[in-house]
PDB file of C-alpha atoms and ligand atoms in Angstrom:
ATOM      1  CA  UNK X1261     -20.300   6.619   8.203  1.00  0.00           C
ATOM      2  CA  UNK X1262     -17.214   5.321   8.991  1.00  0.00           C
ATOM      3  CA  UNK X1263     -13.733   5.670   6.598  1.00  0.00           C
ATOM      4  CA  UNK X1264     -11.544   3.215   5.319  1.00  0.00           C
ATOM      5  CA  UNK X1265      -8.496   5.742   3.719  1.00  0.00           C
ATOM      6  CA  UNK X1266      -6.677   4.152   0.554  1.00  0.00           C
ATOM      7  CA  UNK X1267      -3.683   5.729  -0.824  1.00  0.00           C
ATOM      8  CA  UNK X1268      -1.887   5.307  -4.091  1.00  0.00           C
ATOM      9  CA  UNK X1269       1.277   6.857  -5.555  1.00  0.00           C
ATOM     10  CA  UNK X1270       1.928   9.708  -8.132  1.00  0.00           C
ATOM     11  CA  UNK X1271       4.030   8.052 -11.045  1.00  0.00           C
ATOM     12  CA  UNK X1272       7.624   8.023 -10.713  1.00  0.00           C
ATOM     13  CA  UNK X1273      10.966   6.870 -12.502  1.00  0.00           C
ATOM     14  CA  UNK X1274      10.073   7.836 -15.944  1.00  0.00           C
ATOM     15  CA  UNK X1275       6.594   6.196 -15.573  1.00  0.00           C
ATOM     16  CA  UNK X1276       3.618   8.251 -16.683  1.00  0.00           C
ATOM     17  CA  UNK X1277       0.909   6.161 -14.675  1.00  0.00           C
ATOM     18  CA  UNK X1278       1.069   4.575 -11.446  1.00  0.00           C
ATOM     19  CA  UNK X1279      -1.393   1.406 -11.247  1.00  0.00           C
ATOM     20  CA  UNK X1280      -1.797   2.002  -7.321  1.00  0.00           C
ATOM     21  CA  UNK X1281      -3.270   5.467  -7.752  1.00  0.00           C
ATOM     22  CA  UNK X1282      -5.447   4.259 -10.908  1.00  0.00           C
ATOM     23  CA  UNK X1283      -7.002   1.197  -8.861  1.00  0.00           C
ATOM     24  CA  UNK X1284      -7.688   3.246  -5.569  1.00  0.00           C
ATOM     25  CA  UNK X1285      -9.109   6.268  -7.594  1.00  0.00           C
ATOM     26  CA  UNK X1286     -11.709   3.701  -8.901  1.00  0.00           C
ATOM     27  CA  UNK X1287     -12.933   2.889  -5.366  1.00  0.00           C
ATOM     28  CA  UNK X1288     -13.174   6.583  -4.123  1.00  0.00           C
ATOM     29  CA  UNK X1289     -16.775   7.015  -2.728  1.00  0.00           C
ATOM     30  CA  UNK X1290     -17.704   3.523  -3.017  1.00  0.00           C
ATOM     31  CA  UNK X1291     -19.371   1.535  -0.134  1.00  0.00           C
ATOM     32  CA  UNK X1292     -17.362  -1.034   1.674  1.00  0.00           C
ATOM     33  CA  UNK X1293     -20.461  -2.148   4.004  1.00  0.00           C
ATOM     34  CA  UNK X1294     -23.548  -0.642   5.017  1.00  0.00           C
ATOM     35  CA  UNK X1295     -22.047   2.205   7.037  1.00  0.00           C
ATOM     36  CA  UNK X1296     -18.493   2.176   5.603  1.00  0.00           C
ATOM     37  CA  UNK X1297     -17.064   4.042   2.761  1.00  0.00           C
ATOM     38  CA  UNK X1298     -13.717   4.120   1.031  1.00  0.00           C
ATOM     39  CA  UNK X1299     -11.631   7.410   0.581  1.00  0.00           C
ATOM     40  CA  UNK X1300      -8.969   7.164  -1.873  1.00  0.00           C
ATOM     41  CA  UNK X1301      -6.256   9.913  -2.194  1.00  0.00           C
ATOM     42  CA  UNK X1302      -2.813  10.400  -4.140  1.00  0.00           C
ATOM     43  CA  UNK X1303       0.489  10.640  -2.251  1.00  0.00           C
ATOM     44  CA  UNK X1304       3.564  12.397  -3.957  1.00  0.00           C
ATOM     45  CA  UNK X1305       6.495   9.867  -4.628  1.00  0.00           C
ATOM     46  CA  UNK X1306       8.904  11.946  -2.589  1.00  0.00           C
ATOM     47  CA  UNK X1307      10.883  11.244   0.570  1.00  0.00           C
ATOM     48  CA  UNK X1308      10.488  15.136   1.704  1.00  0.00           C
ATOM     49  CA  UNK X1309       6.769  15.188   1.834  1.00  0.00           C
ATOM     50  CA  UNK X1310       5.075  11.968   1.601  1.00  0.00           C
ATOM     51  CA  UNK X1311       4.816  11.288   4.950  1.00  0.00           C
ATOM     52  CA  UNK X1312       3.532  14.869   6.040  1.00  0.00           C
ATOM     53  CA  UNK X1313       0.590  14.383   3.080  1.00  0.00           C
ATOM     54  CA  UNK X1314      -0.051  11.213   4.949  1.00  0.00           C
ATOM     55  CA  UNK X1315      -0.512  12.446   8.047  1.00  0.00           C
ATOM     56  CA  UNK X1316      -2.432  15.319   6.973  1.00  0.00           C
ATOM     57  CA  UNK X1317      -4.881  12.687   5.381  1.00  0.00           C
ATOM     58  CA  UNK X1318      -5.104  10.770   8.684  1.00  0.00           C
ATOM     59  CA  UNK X1319      -5.913  14.252  10.649  1.00  0.00           C
ATOM     60  CA  UNK X1320      -8.557  15.339   7.989  1.00  0.00           C
ATOM     61  CA  UNK X1321     -10.290  12.066   7.561  1.00  0.00           C
ATOM     62  CA  UNK X1322      -9.801  10.325  10.596  1.00  0.00           C
ATOM     63  CA  UNK X1323     -10.486   6.786   8.946  1.00  0.00           C
ATOM     64  CA  UNK X1324     -11.353   3.967  11.174  1.00  0.00           C
ATOM     65  CA  UNK X1325      -8.901   1.585   8.920  1.00  0.00           C
ATOM     66  CA  UNK X1326      -6.040   2.736   6.550  1.00  0.00           C
ATOM     67  CA  UNK X1327      -4.301   0.817   3.566  1.00  0.00           C
ATOM     68  CA  UNK X1328      -1.676   2.496   1.745  1.00  0.00           C
ATOM     69  CA  UNK X1329      -0.772   0.925  -1.773  1.00  0.00           C
ATOM     70  CA  UNK X1330       2.020   1.160  -4.210  1.00  0.00           C
ATOM     71  CA  UNK X1331       3.662  -0.130  -7.250  1.00  0.00           C
ATOM     72  CA  UNK X1332       6.476  -2.689  -7.479  1.00  0.00           C
ATOM     73  CA  UNK X1333       7.827  -3.284 -10.404  1.00  0.00           C
ATOM     74  CA  UNK X1334       8.555  -7.002 -10.892  1.00  0.00           C
ATOM     75  CA  UNK X1335       5.849  -8.463  -8.625  1.00  0.00           C
ATOM     76  CA  UNK X1336       3.588 -10.820 -10.171  1.00  0.00           C
ATOM     77  CA  UNK X1337       0.595 -10.620  -7.479  1.00  0.00           C
ATOM     78  CA  UNK X1338      -1.181  -8.882  -4.761  1.00  0.00           C
ATOM     79  CA  UNK X1339       1.876  -8.448  -2.167  1.00  0.00           C
ATOM     80  CA  UNK X1340       0.297  -8.036   1.381  1.00  0.00           C
ATOM     81  CA  UNK X1341       3.180  -6.211   3.186  1.00  0.00           C
ATOM     82  CA  UNK X1342       4.291  -7.960   6.874  1.00  0.00           C
ATOM     83  CA  UNK X1343       6.836  -5.610   7.937  1.00  0.00           C
ATOM     84  CA  UNK X1344       7.796  -1.602   7.611  1.00  0.00           C
ATOM     85  CA  UNK X1345      11.623  -0.865   8.532  1.00  0.00           C
ATOM     86  CA  UNK X1346      12.988   2.259   9.556  1.00  0.00           C
ATOM     87  CA  UNK X1347      15.253   2.876   7.109  1.00  0.00           C
ATOM     88  CA  UNK X1348      15.314   4.894   3.758  1.00  0.00           C
ATOM     89  CA  UNK X1349      17.986   3.478   1.234  1.00  0.00           C
ATOM     90  CA  UNK X1350      17.013   4.751  -2.196  1.00  0.00           C
ATOM     91  CA  UNK X1351      18.307   2.855  -5.572  1.00  0.00           C
ATOM     92  CA  UNK X1352      16.900   5.809  -7.816  1.00  0.00           C
ATOM     93  CA  UNK X1353      16.021   9.264  -7.018  1.00  0.00           C
ATOM     94  CA  UNK X1354      12.434  10.068  -5.982  1.00  0.00           C
ATOM     95  CA  UNK X1355      10.559  12.834  -7.761  1.00  0.00           C
ATOM     96  CA  UNK X1356      12.231  15.738  -6.320  1.00  0.00           C
ATOM     97  CA  UNK X1357      15.640  14.285  -7.058  1.00  0.00           C
ATOM     98  CA  UNK X1358      16.171  12.886  -3.485  1.00  0.00           C
ATOM     99  CA  UNK X1359      18.038   9.537  -2.963  1.00  0.00           C
ATOM    100  CA  UNK X1360      18.555   9.347   0.837  1.00  0.00           C
ATOM    101  CA  UNK X1361      21.106   6.267   1.827  1.00  0.00           C
ATOM    102  CA  UNK X1362      20.899   4.508   5.041  1.00  0.00           C
ATOM    103  CA  UNK X1363      18.694   7.258   6.889  1.00  0.00           C
ATOM    104  CA  UNK X1364      15.943   6.707   9.263  1.00  0.00           C
ATOM    105  CA  UNK X1365      12.128   7.301   8.550  1.00  0.00           C
ATOM    106  CA  UNK X1366      11.542   8.304  12.192  1.00  0.00           C
ATOM    107  CA  UNK X1367      15.135   9.167  13.902  1.00  0.00           C
ATOM    108  CA  UNK X1368      14.851   6.949  17.127  1.00  0.00           C
ATOM    109  CA  UNK X1369      11.862   5.003  16.118  1.00  0.00           C
ATOM    110  CA  UNK X1370      11.505   1.497  16.369  1.00  0.00           C
ATOM    111  CA  UNK X1371      13.575  -0.782  13.840  1.00  0.00           C
ATOM    112  CA  UNK X1372      10.324  -2.104  12.453  1.00  0.00           C
ATOM    113  CA  UNK X1373       6.327  -2.232  12.740  1.00  0.00           C
ATOM    114  CA  UNK X1374       4.136  -5.056  11.631  1.00  0.00           C
ATOM    115  CA  UNK X1375       1.126  -4.602   9.681  1.00  0.00           C
ATOM    116  CA  UNK X1376      -1.982  -4.497  12.000  1.00  0.00           C
ATOM    117  CA  UNK X1377      -4.034  -5.799   9.260  1.00  0.00           C
ATOM    118  CA  UNK X1378      -5.107  -9.617   9.006  1.00  0.00           C
ATOM    119  CA  UNK X1379      -2.346 -10.297   6.159  1.00  0.00           C
ATOM    120  CA  UNK X1380      -3.292 -14.164   5.924  1.00  0.00           C
ATOM    121  CA  UNK X1381      -6.961 -13.777   5.693  1.00  0.00           C
ATOM    122  CA  UNK X1382      -6.350 -11.177   3.052  1.00  0.00           C
ATOM    123  CA  UNK X1383      -4.222 -13.250   0.983  1.00  0.00           C
ATOM    124  CA  UNK X1384      -6.755 -16.190   1.212  1.00  0.00           C
ATOM    125  CA  UNK X1385      -9.607 -14.216   0.359  1.00  0.00           C
ATOM    126  CA  UNK X1386      -7.976 -12.769  -2.541  1.00  0.00           C
ATOM    127  CA  UNK X1387      -6.812 -16.319  -3.937  1.00  0.00           C
ATOM    128  CA  UNK X1388     -10.366 -17.596  -3.119  1.00  0.00           C
ATOM    129  CA  UNK X1389     -11.737 -15.242  -5.953  1.00  0.00           C
ATOM    130  CA  UNK X1390      -9.201 -16.481  -8.196  1.00  0.00           C
ATOM    131  CA  UNK X1391      -6.790 -13.013  -7.666  1.00  0.00           C
ATOM    132  CA  UNK X1392      -3.243 -13.597  -7.237  1.00  0.00           C
ATOM    133  CA  UNK X1393      -1.685 -12.731  -3.948  1.00  0.00           C
ATOM    134  CA  UNK X1394       0.639 -13.463  -1.243  1.00  0.00           C
ATOM    135  CA  UNK X1395       2.037 -12.141   2.040  1.00  0.00           C
ATOM    136  CA  UNK X1396       5.715 -10.357   1.158  1.00  0.00           C
ATOM    137  CA  UNK X1397       8.341 -10.048   3.854  1.00  0.00           C
ATOM    138  CA  UNK X1398       9.692  -6.557   2.588  1.00  0.00           C
ATOM    139  CA  UNK X1399       8.534  -3.702   1.117  1.00  0.00           C
ATOM    140  CA  UNK X1400      11.298  -2.233  -0.021  1.00  0.00           C
ATOM    141  CA  UNK X1401      13.863   0.747   1.214  1.00  0.00           C
ATOM    142  CA  UNK X1402      12.035   3.180  -0.858  1.00  0.00           C
ATOM    143  CA  UNK X1403       9.251   5.589  -0.720  1.00  0.00           C
ATOM    144  CA  UNK X1404       6.437   2.885   0.038  1.00  0.00           C
ATOM    145  CA  UNK X1405       8.572   1.457   2.746  1.00  0.00           C
ATOM    146  CA  UNK X1406       8.925   5.095   3.949  1.00  0.00           C
ATOM    147  CA  UNK X1407       5.071   5.706   3.941  1.00  0.00           C
ATOM    148  CA  UNK X1408       4.369   1.934   5.395  1.00  0.00           C
ATOM    149  CA  UNK X1409       6.577   2.766   8.409  1.00  0.00           C
ATOM    150  CA  UNK X1410       4.934   6.417   8.854  1.00  0.00           C
ATOM    151  CA  UNK X1411       1.636   5.215   8.562  1.00  0.00           C
ATOM    152  CA  UNK X1412       2.070   2.554  11.056  1.00  0.00           C
ATOM    153  CA  UNK X1413       4.062   5.082  13.329  1.00  0.00           C
ATOM    154  CA  UNK X1414       1.397   7.516  13.380  1.00  0.00           C
ATOM    155  CA  UNK X1415      -1.341   5.000  14.387  1.00  0.00           C
ATOM    156  CA  UNK X1416       1.026   2.902  16.560  1.00  0.00           C
ATOM    157  CA  UNK X1417      -1.051   3.700  20.084  1.00  0.00           C
ATOM    158  CA  UNK X1418      -4.317   4.192  18.152  1.00  0.00           C
ATOM    159  CA  UNK X1419      -7.181   1.449  17.597  1.00  0.00           C
ATOM    160  CA  UNK X1420      -6.804   2.071  14.028  1.00  0.00           C
ATOM    161  CA  UNK X1421      -5.743  -0.939  11.776  1.00  0.00           C
ATOM    162  CA  UNK X1422      -3.487  -0.126   8.908  1.00  0.00           C
ATOM    163  CA  UNK X1423      -1.006  -1.830   6.320  1.00  0.00           C
ATOM    164  CA  UNK X1424       0.385  -1.703   3.007  1.00  0.00           C
ATOM    165  CA  UNK X1425      -0.069  -3.681  -0.349  1.00  0.00           C
ATOM    166  CA  UNK X1426       2.277  -3.585  -3.040  1.00  0.00           C
ATOM    167  CA  UNK X1427       0.619  -4.336  -6.664  1.00  0.00           C
ATOM    168  CA  UNK X1428       2.047  -5.360 -10.222  1.00  0.00           C
ATOM    169  CA  UNK X1429       2.511  -3.177 -13.315  1.00  0.00           C
ATOM    170  CA  UNK X1430      -0.513  -2.645 -15.580  1.00  0.00           C
ATOM    171  CA  UNK X1431      -0.610  -4.986 -18.912  1.00  0.00           C
ATOM    172  CA  UNK X1432       0.104  -1.691 -20.963  1.00  0.00           C
ATOM    173  CA  UNK X1433       3.202  -0.757 -18.671  1.00  0.00           C
ATOM    174  CA  UNK X1434       4.961  -3.946 -19.324  1.00  0.00           C
ATOM    175  CA  UNK X1435       3.791  -3.860 -23.234  1.00  0.00           C
ATOM    176  CA  UNK X1436       5.430  -0.564 -23.857  1.00  0.00           C
ATOM    177  CA  UNK X1437       8.095  -0.304 -20.987  1.00  0.00           C
ATOM    178  CA  UNK X1438       8.920  -3.250 -19.146  1.00  0.00           C
ATOM    179  CA  UNK X1439       8.775  -6.247 -21.649  1.00  0.00           C
ATOM    180  CA  UNK X1440       8.612  -9.494 -19.638  1.00  0.00           C
ATOM    181  CA  UNK X1441       7.592  -8.149 -16.728  1.00  0.00           C
ATOM    182  CA  UNK X1442       4.519  -9.639 -14.736  1.00  0.00           C
ATOM    183  CA  UNK X1443       1.394  -7.309 -14.808  1.00  0.00           C
ATOM    184  CA  UNK X1444      -2.429  -7.561 -13.946  1.00  0.00           C
ATOM    185  CA  UNK X1445      -5.207  -5.791 -15.440  1.00  0.00           C
ATOM    186  CA  UNK X1446      -6.787  -2.595 -13.792  1.00  0.00           C
ATOM    187  CA  UNK X1447     -10.095  -4.290 -12.934  1.00  0.00           C
ATOM    188  CA  UNK X1448      -8.317  -6.750 -11.151  1.00  0.00           C
ATOM    189  CA  UNK X1449      -6.188  -4.493  -9.137  1.00  0.00           C
ATOM    190  CA  UNK X1450      -9.243  -2.660  -8.154  1.00  0.00           C
ATOM    191  CA  UNK X1451     -11.683  -5.287  -7.423  1.00  0.00           C
ATOM    192  CA  UNK X1452      -8.464  -7.043  -5.666  1.00  0.00           C
ATOM    193  CA  UNK X1453      -7.834  -4.158  -3.839  1.00  0.00           C
ATOM    194  CA  UNK X1454     -11.734  -3.760  -2.763  1.00  0.00           C
ATOM    195  CA  UNK X1455     -11.630  -7.217  -1.450  1.00  0.00           C
ATOM    196  CA  UNK X1456      -8.526  -7.048   0.612  1.00  0.00           C
ATOM    197  CA  UNK X1457      -9.965  -3.848   2.078  1.00  0.00           C
ATOM    198  CA  UNK X1458     -13.466  -5.806   3.074  1.00  0.00           C
ATOM    199  CA  UNK X1459     -11.490  -8.658   4.306  1.00  0.00           C
ATOM    200  CA  UNK X1460      -9.314  -6.653   6.682  1.00  0.00           C
ATOM    201  CA  UNK X1461     -12.367  -4.650   7.732  1.00  0.00           C
ATOM    202  CA  UNK X1462     -14.214  -7.902   8.701  1.00  0.00           C
ATOM    203  CA  UNK X1463     -11.699  -9.852  10.008  1.00  0.00           C
ATOM    204  CA  UNK X1464     -10.565  -8.987  13.439  1.00  0.00           C
ATOM    205  CA  UNK X1465      -8.080 -12.137  14.219  1.00  0.00           C
ATOM    206  CA  UNK X1466      -5.898 -13.003  11.604  1.00  0.00           C
ATOM    207  CA  UNK X1467      -5.653 -16.994  10.242  1.00  0.00           C
ATOM    208  CA  UNK X1468      -2.839 -19.060  11.689  1.00  0.00           C
ATOM    209  CA  UNK X1469      -1.702 -20.207   8.456  1.00  0.00           C
ATOM    210  CA  UNK X1470       1.852 -19.869   6.647  1.00  0.00           C
ATOM    211  CA  UNK X1471       2.521 -16.854   4.372  1.00  0.00           C
ATOM    212  CA  UNK X1472       6.322 -17.639   4.782  1.00  0.00           C
ATOM    213  CA  UNK X1473       9.458 -18.101   2.673  1.00  0.00           C
ATOM    214  CA  UNK X1474      12.242 -20.294   3.503  1.00  0.00           C
ATOM    215  CA  UNK X1475      14.647 -17.408   2.090  1.00  0.00           C
TER     216      UNK X1475
HETATM  217  N1  PCA J2370       6.298   2.448  -5.610  1.00  0.00           N
HETATM  218  C1  PCA J2370       7.450   2.904  -5.059  1.00  0.00           C
HETATM  219  C2  PCA J2370       7.225   4.125  -4.579  1.00  0.00           C
HETATM  220  C3  PCA J2370       5.725   4.814  -5.217  1.00  0.00           C
HETATM  221  C4  PCA J2370       5.423   3.109  -5.538  1.00  0.00           C
HETATM  222  O1  PCA J2370       4.188   3.465  -6.185  1.00  0.00           O
HETATM  223  C5  PCA J2370       8.198   1.827  -3.758  1.00  0.00           C
HETATM  224  O2  PCA J2370       7.912   0.560  -3.823  1.00  0.00           O
HETATM  225  O3  PCA J2370       8.957   2.270  -3.055  1.00  0.00           O
END
């Protein structure tokens, strides 16, 4: 049995839930295909230990594919991230109270890593089943980007493909603490992440269609 590792984050910035974890936990243990199974695990939202925790999960489960998922407050769709950058610049403190400014994720590492997932095919597959999705050109400079960069760095010399997806708030979060912000229901997030992972698993060569932005 082969393994696809999905990670979600613990809540951060005063929130009590994180939709990334709520969605991936629903997929834990489910089959993605005949001989491939999803393992879903939670990562801490802290610069000091998220990368180490991720590396432990990679060593323990030895997945054939890995996708990290996080919440992006204010985004309206499943954002399939294109690129991770080698910088930490925190606008808010993480869950351990740390707020690094302009430190590298990996000292001496490359400026950036691209996702090795077929991001255009994933967007197309999601839109085809009525789930809003787009290519995102930035995963930010907080813990999500740090985990995304760490993931791509850890797997850079392997055949294991990996990437990152940001998800919006859940409706109850928008209703209670972020009025006016976009949101998607939990079932849509979970089904969207399942379809994104399945499409990535089944697609070796990405589509050549635009996912770009003018600015
Ligand atoms: N979102 C934050 C960190 C954890 C999460 O779910 C981010 O986008 O960096």
